[in-house]
PDB file of C-alpha atoms in Angstrom:
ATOM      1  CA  UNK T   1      95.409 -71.132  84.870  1.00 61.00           C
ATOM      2  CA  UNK T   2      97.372 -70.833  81.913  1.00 69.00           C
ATOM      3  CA  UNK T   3      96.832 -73.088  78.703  1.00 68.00           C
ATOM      4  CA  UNK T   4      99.847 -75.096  77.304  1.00 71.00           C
ATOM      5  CA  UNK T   5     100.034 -76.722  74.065  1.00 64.00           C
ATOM      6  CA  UNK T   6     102.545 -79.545  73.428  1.00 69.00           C
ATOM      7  CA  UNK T   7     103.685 -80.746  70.238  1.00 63.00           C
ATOM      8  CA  UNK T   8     105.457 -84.179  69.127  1.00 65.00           C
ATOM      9  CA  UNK T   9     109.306 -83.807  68.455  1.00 66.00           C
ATOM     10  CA  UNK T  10     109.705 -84.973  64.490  1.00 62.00           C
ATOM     11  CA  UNK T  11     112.189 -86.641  64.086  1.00 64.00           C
ATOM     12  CA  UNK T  12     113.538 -88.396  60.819  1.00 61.00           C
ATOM     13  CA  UNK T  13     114.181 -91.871  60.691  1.00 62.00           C
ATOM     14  CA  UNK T  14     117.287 -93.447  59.069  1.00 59.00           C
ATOM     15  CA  UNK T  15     116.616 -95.910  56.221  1.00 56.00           C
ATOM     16  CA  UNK T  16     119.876 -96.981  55.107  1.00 61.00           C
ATOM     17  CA  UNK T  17     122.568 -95.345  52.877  1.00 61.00           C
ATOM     18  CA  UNK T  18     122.237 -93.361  50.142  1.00 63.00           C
ATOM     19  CA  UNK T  19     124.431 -93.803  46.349  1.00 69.00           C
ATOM     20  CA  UNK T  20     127.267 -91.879  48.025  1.00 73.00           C
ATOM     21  CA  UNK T  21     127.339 -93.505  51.367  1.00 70.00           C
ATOM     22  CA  UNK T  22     125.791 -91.005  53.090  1.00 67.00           C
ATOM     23  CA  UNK T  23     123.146 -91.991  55.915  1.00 63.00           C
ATOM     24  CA  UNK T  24     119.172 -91.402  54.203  1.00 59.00           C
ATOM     25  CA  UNK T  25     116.491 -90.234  55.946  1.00 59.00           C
ATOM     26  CA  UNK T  26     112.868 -90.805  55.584  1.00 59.00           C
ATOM     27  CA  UNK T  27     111.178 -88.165  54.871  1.00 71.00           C
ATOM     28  CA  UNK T  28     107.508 -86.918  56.691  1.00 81.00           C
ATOM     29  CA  UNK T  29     105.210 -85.818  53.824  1.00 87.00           C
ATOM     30  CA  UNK T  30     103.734 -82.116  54.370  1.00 88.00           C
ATOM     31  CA  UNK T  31     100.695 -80.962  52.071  1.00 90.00           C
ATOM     32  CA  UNK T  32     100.532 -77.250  51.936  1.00 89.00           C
ATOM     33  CA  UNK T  33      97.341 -75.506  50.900  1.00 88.00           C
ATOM     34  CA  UNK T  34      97.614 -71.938  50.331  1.00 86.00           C
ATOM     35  CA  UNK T  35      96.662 -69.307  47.522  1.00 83.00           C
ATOM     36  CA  UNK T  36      99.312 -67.029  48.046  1.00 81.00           C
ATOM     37  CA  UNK T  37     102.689 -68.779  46.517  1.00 74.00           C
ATOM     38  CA  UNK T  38     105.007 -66.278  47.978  1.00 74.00           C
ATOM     39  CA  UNK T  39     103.638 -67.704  51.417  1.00 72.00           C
ATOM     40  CA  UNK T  40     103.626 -71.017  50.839  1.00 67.00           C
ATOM     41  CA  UNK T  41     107.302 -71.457  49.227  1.00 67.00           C
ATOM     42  CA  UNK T  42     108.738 -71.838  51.969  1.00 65.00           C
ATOM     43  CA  UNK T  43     112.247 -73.649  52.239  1.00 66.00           C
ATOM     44  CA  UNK T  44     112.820 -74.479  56.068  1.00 75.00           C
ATOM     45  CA  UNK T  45     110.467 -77.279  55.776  1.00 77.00           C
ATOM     46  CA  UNK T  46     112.335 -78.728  52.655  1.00 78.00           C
ATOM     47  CA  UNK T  47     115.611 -77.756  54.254  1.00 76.00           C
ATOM     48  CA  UNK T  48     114.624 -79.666  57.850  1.00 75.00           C
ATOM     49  CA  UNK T  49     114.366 -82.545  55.182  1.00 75.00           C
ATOM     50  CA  UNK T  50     110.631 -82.591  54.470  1.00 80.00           C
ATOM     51  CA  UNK T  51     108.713 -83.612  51.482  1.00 84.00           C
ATOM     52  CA  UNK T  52     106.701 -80.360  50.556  1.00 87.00           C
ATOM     53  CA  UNK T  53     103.600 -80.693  48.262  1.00 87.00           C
ATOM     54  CA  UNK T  54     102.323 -77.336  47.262  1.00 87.00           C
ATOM     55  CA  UNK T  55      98.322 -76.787  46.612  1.00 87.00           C
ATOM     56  CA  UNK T  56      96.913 -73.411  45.616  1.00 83.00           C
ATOM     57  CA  UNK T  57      93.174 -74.659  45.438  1.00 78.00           C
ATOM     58  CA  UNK T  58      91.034 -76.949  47.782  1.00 76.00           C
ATOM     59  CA  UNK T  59      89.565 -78.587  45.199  1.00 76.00           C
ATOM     60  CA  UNK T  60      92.580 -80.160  44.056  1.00 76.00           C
ATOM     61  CA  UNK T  61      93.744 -81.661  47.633  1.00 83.00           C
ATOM     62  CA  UNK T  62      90.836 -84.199  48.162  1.00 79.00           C
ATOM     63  CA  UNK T  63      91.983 -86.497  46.020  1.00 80.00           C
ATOM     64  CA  UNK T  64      95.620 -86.057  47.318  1.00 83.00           C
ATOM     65  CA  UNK T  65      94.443 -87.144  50.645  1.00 83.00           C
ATOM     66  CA  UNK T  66      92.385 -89.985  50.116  1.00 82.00           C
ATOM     67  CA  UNK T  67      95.450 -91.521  47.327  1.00 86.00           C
ATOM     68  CA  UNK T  68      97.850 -90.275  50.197  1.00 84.00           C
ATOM     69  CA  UNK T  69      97.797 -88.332  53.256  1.00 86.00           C
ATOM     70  CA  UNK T  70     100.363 -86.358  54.598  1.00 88.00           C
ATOM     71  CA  UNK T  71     101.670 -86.164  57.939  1.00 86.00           C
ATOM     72  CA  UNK T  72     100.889 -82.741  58.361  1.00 88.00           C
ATOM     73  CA  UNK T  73      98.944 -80.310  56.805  1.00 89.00           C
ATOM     74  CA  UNK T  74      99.219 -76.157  56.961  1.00 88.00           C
ATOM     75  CA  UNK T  75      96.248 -74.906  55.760  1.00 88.00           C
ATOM     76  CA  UNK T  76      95.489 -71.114  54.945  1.00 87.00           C
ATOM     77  CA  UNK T  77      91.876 -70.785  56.214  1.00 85.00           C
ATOM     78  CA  UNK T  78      90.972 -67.406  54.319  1.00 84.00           C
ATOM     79  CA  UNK T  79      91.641 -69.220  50.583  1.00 80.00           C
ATOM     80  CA  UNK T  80      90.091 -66.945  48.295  1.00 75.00           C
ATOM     81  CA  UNK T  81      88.581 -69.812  46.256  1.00 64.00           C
ATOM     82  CA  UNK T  82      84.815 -68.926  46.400  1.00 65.00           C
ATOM     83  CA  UNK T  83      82.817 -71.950  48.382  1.00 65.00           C
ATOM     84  CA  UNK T  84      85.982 -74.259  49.270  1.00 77.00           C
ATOM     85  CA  UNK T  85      88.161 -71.772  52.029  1.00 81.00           C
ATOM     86  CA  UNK T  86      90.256 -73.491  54.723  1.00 84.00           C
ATOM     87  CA  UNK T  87      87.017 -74.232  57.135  1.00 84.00           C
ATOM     88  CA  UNK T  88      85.708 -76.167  54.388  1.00 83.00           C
ATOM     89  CA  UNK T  89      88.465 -78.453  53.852  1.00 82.00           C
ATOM     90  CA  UNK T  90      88.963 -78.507  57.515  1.00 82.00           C
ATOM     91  CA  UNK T  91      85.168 -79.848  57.953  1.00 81.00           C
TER      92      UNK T  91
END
C-alpha cells in the first residue's frame, strides 16, 4: 500500500484594486528559518506573491510567532545554532 500525501491548493485572495487599478492580492505570510542565506533567499515564493520573512536564528522567531504567525513555516532542522536546531523549534 502506497502512502500519499495531499496538500491544500493556495490560492490568493483578491482584496480590491491597487493605486494603478490593478486587481491586489492578499498575500499568505511565510516565516523562513534557515542559517544558510544562500538557501533561504529564495524568490519563487516572493514571485508566487508571498510575503517572505527571513530568520537565520531560532531564537529570534518565538517572538515572531506569538506577535504573528505565519501561514507556513520552512524550517531547516540541522540549524547550526548550538541548543535551538529545527527539532527544537519544532517541539
Amino acid at each position: 500500500m502506497q502512502a500519499s500525501l495531499v496538500l491544500p491548493r493556495v490560492t490568493l485572495k483578491e482584496v480590491g484594486l491597487n493605486n494603478e487599478g490593478q486587481s491586489r492580492k492578499l498575500s499568505h505570510e511565510i516565516m523562513v528559518i534557515e542559517d544558510d542565506m544562500n538557501l533561504a533567499e529564495k524568490y519563487e515564493l516572493m514571485d508566487s506573491g508571498f510575503h517572505v520573512s527571513y530568520f537565520k536564528s531560532g531564537r529570534n522567531v518565538f517572538q515572531k510567532l506569538k506577535s504573528s504567525p505565519p501561514d507556513a513555516i520552512v524550517l531547516d532542522i540541522l540549524l547550526e545554532e548550538g541548543e535551538m536546531d529545527g527539532w527544537a523549534i519544532l517541539n
